[in-house]
PDB file of C-alpha atoms in Angstrom:
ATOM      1  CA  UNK A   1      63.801  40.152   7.338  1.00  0.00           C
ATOM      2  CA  UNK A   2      64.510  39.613  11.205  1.00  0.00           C
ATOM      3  CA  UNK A   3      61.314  42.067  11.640  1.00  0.00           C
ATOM      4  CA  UNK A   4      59.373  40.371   9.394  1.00  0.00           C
ATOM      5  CA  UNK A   5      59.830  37.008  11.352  1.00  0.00           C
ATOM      6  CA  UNK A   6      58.775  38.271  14.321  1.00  0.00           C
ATOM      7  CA  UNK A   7      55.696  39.677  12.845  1.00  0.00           C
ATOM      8  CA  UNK A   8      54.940  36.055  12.119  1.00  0.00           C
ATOM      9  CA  UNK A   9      55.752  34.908  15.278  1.00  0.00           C
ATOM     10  CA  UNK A  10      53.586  37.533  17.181  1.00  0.00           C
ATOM     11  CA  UNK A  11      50.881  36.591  14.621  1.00  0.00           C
ATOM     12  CA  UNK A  12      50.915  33.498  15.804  1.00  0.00           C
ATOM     13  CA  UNK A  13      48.175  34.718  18.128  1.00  0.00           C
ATOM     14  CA  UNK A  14      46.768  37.232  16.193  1.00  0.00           C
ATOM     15  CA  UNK A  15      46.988  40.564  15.551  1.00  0.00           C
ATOM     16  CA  UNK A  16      44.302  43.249  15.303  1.00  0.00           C
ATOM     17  CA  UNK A  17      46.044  46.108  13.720  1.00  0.00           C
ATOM     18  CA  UNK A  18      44.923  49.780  15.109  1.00  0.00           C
ATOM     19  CA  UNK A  19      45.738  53.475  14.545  1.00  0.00           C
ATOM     20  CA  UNK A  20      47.464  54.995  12.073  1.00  0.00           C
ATOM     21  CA  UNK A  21      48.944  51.564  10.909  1.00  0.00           C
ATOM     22  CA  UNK A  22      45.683  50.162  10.336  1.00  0.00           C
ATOM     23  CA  UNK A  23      44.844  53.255   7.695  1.00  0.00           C
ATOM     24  CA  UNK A  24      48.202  53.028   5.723  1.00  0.00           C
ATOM     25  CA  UNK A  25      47.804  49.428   5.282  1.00  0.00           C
ATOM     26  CA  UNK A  26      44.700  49.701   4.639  1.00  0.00           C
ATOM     27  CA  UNK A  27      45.439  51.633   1.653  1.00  0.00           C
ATOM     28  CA  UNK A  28      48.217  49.830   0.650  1.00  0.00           C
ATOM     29  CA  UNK A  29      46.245  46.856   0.250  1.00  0.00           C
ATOM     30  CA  UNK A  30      43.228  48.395  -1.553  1.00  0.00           C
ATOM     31  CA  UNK A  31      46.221  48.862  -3.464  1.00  0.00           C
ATOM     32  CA  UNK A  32      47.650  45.903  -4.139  1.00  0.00           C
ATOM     33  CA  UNK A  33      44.127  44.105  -5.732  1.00  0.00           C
ATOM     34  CA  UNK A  34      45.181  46.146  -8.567  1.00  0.00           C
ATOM     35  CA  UNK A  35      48.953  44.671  -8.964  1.00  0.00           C
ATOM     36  CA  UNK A  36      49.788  42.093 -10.763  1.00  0.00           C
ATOM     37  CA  UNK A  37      53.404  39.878 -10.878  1.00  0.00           C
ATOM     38  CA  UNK A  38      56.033  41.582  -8.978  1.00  0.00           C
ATOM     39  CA  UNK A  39      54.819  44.713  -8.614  1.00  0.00           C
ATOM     40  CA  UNK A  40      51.867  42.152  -5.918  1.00  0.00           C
ATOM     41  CA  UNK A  41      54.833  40.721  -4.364  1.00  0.00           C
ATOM     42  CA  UNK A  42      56.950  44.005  -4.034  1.00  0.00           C
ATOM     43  CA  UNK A  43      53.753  45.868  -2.340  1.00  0.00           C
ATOM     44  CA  UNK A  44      52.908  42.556  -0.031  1.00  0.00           C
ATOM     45  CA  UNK A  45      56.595  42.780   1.223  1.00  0.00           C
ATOM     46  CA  UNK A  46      56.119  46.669   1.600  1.00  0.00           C
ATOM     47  CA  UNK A  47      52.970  45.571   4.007  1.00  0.00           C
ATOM     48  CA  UNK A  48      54.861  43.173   5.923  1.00  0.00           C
ATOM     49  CA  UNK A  49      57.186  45.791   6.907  1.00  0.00           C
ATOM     50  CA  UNK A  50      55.149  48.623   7.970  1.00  0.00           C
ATOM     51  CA  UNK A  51      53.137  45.916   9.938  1.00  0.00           C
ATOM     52  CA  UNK A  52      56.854  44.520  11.126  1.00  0.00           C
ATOM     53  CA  UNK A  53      57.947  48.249  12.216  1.00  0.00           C
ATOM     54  CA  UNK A  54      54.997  49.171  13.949  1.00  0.00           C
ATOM     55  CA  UNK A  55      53.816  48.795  17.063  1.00  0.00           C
ATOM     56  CA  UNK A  56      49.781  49.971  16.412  1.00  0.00           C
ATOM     57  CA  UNK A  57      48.239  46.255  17.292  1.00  0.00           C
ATOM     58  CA  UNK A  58      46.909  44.252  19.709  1.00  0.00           C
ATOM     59  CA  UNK A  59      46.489  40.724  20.355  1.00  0.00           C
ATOM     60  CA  UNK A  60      43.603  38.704  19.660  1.00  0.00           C
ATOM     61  CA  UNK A  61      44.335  35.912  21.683  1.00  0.00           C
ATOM     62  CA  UNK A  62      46.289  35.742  24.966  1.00  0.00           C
ATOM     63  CA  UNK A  63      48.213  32.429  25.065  1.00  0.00           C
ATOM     64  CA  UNK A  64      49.739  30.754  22.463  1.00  0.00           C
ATOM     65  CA  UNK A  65      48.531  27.673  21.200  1.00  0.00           C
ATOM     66  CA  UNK A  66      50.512  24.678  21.266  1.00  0.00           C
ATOM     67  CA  UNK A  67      49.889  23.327  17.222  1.00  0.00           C
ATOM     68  CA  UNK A  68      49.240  19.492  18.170  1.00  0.00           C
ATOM     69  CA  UNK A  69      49.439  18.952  14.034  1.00  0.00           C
ATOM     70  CA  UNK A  70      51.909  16.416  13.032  1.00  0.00           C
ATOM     71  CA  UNK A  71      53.741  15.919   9.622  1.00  0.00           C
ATOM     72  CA  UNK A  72      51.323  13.366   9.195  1.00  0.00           C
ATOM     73  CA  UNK A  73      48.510  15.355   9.756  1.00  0.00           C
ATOM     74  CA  UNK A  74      49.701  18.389   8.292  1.00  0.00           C
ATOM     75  CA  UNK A  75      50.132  16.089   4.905  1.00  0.00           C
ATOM     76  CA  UNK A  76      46.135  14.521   5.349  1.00  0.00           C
ATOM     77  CA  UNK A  77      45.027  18.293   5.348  1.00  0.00           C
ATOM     78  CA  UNK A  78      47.413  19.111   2.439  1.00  0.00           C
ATOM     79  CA  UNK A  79      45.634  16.862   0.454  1.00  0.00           C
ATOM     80  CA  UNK A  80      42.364  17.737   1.397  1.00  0.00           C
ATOM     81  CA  UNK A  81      42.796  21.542   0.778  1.00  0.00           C
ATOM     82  CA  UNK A  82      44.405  21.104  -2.949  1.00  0.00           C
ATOM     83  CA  UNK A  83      41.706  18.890  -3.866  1.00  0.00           C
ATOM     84  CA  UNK A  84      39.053  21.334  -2.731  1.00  0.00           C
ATOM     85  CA  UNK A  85      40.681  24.043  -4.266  1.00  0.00           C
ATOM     86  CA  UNK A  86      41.445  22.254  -7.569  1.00  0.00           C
ATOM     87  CA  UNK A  87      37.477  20.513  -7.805  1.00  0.00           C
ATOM     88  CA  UNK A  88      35.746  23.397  -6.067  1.00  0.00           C
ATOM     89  CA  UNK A  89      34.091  24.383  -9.148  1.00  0.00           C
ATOM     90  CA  UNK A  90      32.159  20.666  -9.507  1.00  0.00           C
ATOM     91  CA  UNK A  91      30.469  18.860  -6.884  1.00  0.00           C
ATOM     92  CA  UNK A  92      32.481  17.019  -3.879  1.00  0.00           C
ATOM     93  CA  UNK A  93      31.249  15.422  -1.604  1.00  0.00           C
ATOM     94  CA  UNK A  94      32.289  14.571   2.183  1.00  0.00           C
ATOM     95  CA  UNK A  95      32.670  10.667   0.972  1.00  0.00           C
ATOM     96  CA  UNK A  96      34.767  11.515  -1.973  1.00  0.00           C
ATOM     97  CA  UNK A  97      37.449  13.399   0.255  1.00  0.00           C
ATOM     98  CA  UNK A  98      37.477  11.209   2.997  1.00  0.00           C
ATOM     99  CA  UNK A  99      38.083   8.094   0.686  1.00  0.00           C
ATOM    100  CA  UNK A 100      40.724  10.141  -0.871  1.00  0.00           C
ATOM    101  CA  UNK A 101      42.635  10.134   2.963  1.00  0.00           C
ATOM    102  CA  UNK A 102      41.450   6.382   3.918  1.00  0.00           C
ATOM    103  CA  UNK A 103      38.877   7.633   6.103  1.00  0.00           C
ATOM    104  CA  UNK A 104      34.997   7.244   6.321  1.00  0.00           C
ATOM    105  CA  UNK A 105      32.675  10.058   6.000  1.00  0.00           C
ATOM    106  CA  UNK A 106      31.950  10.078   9.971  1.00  0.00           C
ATOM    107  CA  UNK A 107      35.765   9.907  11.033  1.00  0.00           C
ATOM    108  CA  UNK A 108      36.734  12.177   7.826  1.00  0.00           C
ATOM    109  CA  UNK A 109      33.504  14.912   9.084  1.00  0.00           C
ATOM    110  CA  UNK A 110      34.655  14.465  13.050  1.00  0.00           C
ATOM    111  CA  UNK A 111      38.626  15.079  11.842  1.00  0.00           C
ATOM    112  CA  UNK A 112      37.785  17.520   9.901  1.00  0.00           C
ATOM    113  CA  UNK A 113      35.732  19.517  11.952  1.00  0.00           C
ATOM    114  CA  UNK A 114      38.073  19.247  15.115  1.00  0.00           C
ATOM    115  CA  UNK A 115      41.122  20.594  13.368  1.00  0.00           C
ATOM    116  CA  UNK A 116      38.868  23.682  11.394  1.00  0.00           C
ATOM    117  CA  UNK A 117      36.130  24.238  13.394  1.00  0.00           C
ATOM    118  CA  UNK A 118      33.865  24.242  11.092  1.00  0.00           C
ATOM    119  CA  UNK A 119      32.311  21.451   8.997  1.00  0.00           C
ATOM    120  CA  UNK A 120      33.239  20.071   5.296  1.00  0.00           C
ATOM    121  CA  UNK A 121      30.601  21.694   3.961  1.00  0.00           C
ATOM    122  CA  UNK A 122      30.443  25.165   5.386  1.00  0.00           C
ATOM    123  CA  UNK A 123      34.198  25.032   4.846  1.00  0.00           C
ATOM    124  CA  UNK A 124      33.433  24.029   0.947  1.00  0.00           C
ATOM    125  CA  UNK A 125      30.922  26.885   0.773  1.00  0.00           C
ATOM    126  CA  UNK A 126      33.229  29.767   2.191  1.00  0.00           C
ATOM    127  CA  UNK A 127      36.017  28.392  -0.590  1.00  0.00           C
ATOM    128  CA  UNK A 128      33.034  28.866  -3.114  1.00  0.00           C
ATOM    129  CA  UNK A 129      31.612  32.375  -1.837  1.00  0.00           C
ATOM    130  CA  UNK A 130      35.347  33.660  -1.802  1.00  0.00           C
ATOM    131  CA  UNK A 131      36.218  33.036  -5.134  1.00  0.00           C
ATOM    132  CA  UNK A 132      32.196  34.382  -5.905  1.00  0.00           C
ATOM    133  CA  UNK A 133      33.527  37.826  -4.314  1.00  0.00           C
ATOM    134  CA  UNK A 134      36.838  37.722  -6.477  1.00  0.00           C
ATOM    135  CA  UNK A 135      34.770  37.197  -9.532  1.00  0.00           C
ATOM    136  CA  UNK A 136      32.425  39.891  -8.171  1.00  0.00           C
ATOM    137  CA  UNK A 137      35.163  42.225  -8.298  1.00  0.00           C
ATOM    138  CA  UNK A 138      36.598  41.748 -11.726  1.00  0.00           C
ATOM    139  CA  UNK A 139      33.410  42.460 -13.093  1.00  0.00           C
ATOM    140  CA  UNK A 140      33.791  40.151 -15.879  1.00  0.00           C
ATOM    141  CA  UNK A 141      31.090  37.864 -15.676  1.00  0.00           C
ATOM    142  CA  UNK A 142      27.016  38.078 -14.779  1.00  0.00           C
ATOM    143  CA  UNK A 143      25.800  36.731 -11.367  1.00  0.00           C
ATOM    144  CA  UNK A 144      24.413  33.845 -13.170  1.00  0.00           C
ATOM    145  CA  UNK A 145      27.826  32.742 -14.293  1.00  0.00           C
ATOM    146  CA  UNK A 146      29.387  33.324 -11.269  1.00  0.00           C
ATOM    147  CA  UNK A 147      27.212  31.371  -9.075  1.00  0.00           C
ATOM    148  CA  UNK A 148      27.468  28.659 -11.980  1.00  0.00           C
ATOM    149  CA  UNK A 149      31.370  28.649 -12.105  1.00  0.00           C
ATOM    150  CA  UNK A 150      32.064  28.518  -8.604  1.00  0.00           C
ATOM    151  CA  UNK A 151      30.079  25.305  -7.906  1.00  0.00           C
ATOM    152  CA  UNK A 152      26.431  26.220  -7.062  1.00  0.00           C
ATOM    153  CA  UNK A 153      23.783  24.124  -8.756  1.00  0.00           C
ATOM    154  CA  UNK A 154      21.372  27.392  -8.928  1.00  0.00           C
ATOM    155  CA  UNK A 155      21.598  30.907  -8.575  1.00  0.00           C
ATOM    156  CA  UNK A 156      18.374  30.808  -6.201  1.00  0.00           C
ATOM    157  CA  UNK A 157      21.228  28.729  -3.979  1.00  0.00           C
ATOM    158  CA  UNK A 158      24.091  30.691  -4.311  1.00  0.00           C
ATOM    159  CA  UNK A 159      22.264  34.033  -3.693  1.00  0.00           C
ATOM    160  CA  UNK A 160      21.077  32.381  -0.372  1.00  0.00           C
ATOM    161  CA  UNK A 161      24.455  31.337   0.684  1.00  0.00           C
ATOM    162  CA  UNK A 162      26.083  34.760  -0.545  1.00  0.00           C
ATOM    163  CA  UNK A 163      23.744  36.254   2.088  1.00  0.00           C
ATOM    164  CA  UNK A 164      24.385  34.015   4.033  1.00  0.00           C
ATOM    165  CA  UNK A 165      27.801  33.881   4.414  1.00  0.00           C
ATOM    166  CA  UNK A 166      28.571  37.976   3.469  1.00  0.00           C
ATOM    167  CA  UNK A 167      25.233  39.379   4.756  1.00  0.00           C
ATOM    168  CA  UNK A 168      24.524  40.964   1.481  1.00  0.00           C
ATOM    169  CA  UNK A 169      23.116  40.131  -1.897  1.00  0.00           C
ATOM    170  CA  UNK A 170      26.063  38.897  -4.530  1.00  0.00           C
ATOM    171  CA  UNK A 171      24.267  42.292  -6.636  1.00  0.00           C
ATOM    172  CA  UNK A 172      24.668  44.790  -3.737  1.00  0.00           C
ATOM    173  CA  UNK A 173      28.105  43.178  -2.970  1.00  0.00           C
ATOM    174  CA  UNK A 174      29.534  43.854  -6.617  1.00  0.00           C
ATOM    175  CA  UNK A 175      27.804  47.167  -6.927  1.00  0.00           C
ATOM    176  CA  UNK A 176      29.334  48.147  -3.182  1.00  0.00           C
ATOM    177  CA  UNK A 177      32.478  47.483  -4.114  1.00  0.00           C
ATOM    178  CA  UNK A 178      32.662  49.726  -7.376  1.00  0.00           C
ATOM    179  CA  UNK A 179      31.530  52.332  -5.605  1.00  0.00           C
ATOM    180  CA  UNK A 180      34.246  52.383  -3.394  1.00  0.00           C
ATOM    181  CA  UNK A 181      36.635  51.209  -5.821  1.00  0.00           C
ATOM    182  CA  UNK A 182      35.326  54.454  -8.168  1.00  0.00           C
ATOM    183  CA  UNK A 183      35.893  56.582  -4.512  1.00  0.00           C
ATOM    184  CA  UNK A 184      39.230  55.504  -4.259  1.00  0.00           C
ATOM    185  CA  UNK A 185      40.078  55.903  -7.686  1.00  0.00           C
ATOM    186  CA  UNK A 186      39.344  59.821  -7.380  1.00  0.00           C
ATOM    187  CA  UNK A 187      42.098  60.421  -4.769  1.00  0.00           C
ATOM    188  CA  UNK A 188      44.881  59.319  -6.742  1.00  0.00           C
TER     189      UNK A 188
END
């Protein structure tokens, strides 16, 4: 586990993962979307340590940043992550969560975007688009539904902002990834 803790510590300024590394793991986590229980956690630990042993990576950044987050903080952001990712699915609005951590929607918006670099909302519609792709993947459910059940008022909407946000139609996405997963599928 030593290795694995330094993993995390060099990831502390990101890695980009190269070579011949960046194929196995690769693999091993097309892998793993298709594990469930302990077989998931048994193939993530089997990532860590190939990633841990290997030395096929660069870094992304070239300091270390200096986390000026304190317990207090840390705890504000808790709060406003788990009740984004509990209420995703319904509307929330910038007032709502800041109210929920005693702020106003200016101080809540200016907090929130220095400390995630990005706003509420884009934030709110990145949750929304990944759980869209998840859905996407399972193939369980029409676009219509999917759009609907992760929080977008219409599809015309949520088709925009899948575009947006992926660069592809929610459509071409899905089919995209069948056709790989099919591909992948035939070597095994």
């Amino acid at each position: 586990m030593g290795q694995i803790d330094r993993l995390f510590q060099k990831s502390e300024r990101g890695l980009e993962i190269i070579g011949k590394t960046k194929v196995v793991v690769s693999k091993m986590m097309r892998e793993l979307l298709e594990l469930d229980g302990m077989d998931g956690v048994i193939q993530l630990l089997k990532i860590l340590n190939v990633l841990a042993k290997s030395n096929d990576y660069h870094f992304v950044t070239h300091n270390y940043l200096i986390s000026s987050n304190t317990e207090a903080e840390t705890t504000r952001m808790n709060k406003v992550y788990g009740h984004v990712m509990r209420n995703f699915k319904h509307t929330i609005s910038a007032e709502e969560v800041a109210s929920l951590i005693n702020m106003t929607r200016t101080s809540f918006s200016r907090y929130f975007k220095a400390r995630v670099n990005k706003s509420f909302s884009d934030f709110l519609k990145e949750i929304r688009i990944e759980s869209a792709c998840k859905l996407l993947k399972e193939g369980k459910m029409n676009i219509d539904q999917i759009g609907y059940e992760c929080g977008f008022q219409t599809l015309s909407n949520f088709n925009k902002q899948f575009k947006k946000v992926i660069g592809k139609q929610p459509n071409q996405y899905r089919n995209e990834y069948q056709k790989v997963a099919a591909e992948s599928y035939r070597y095994f």
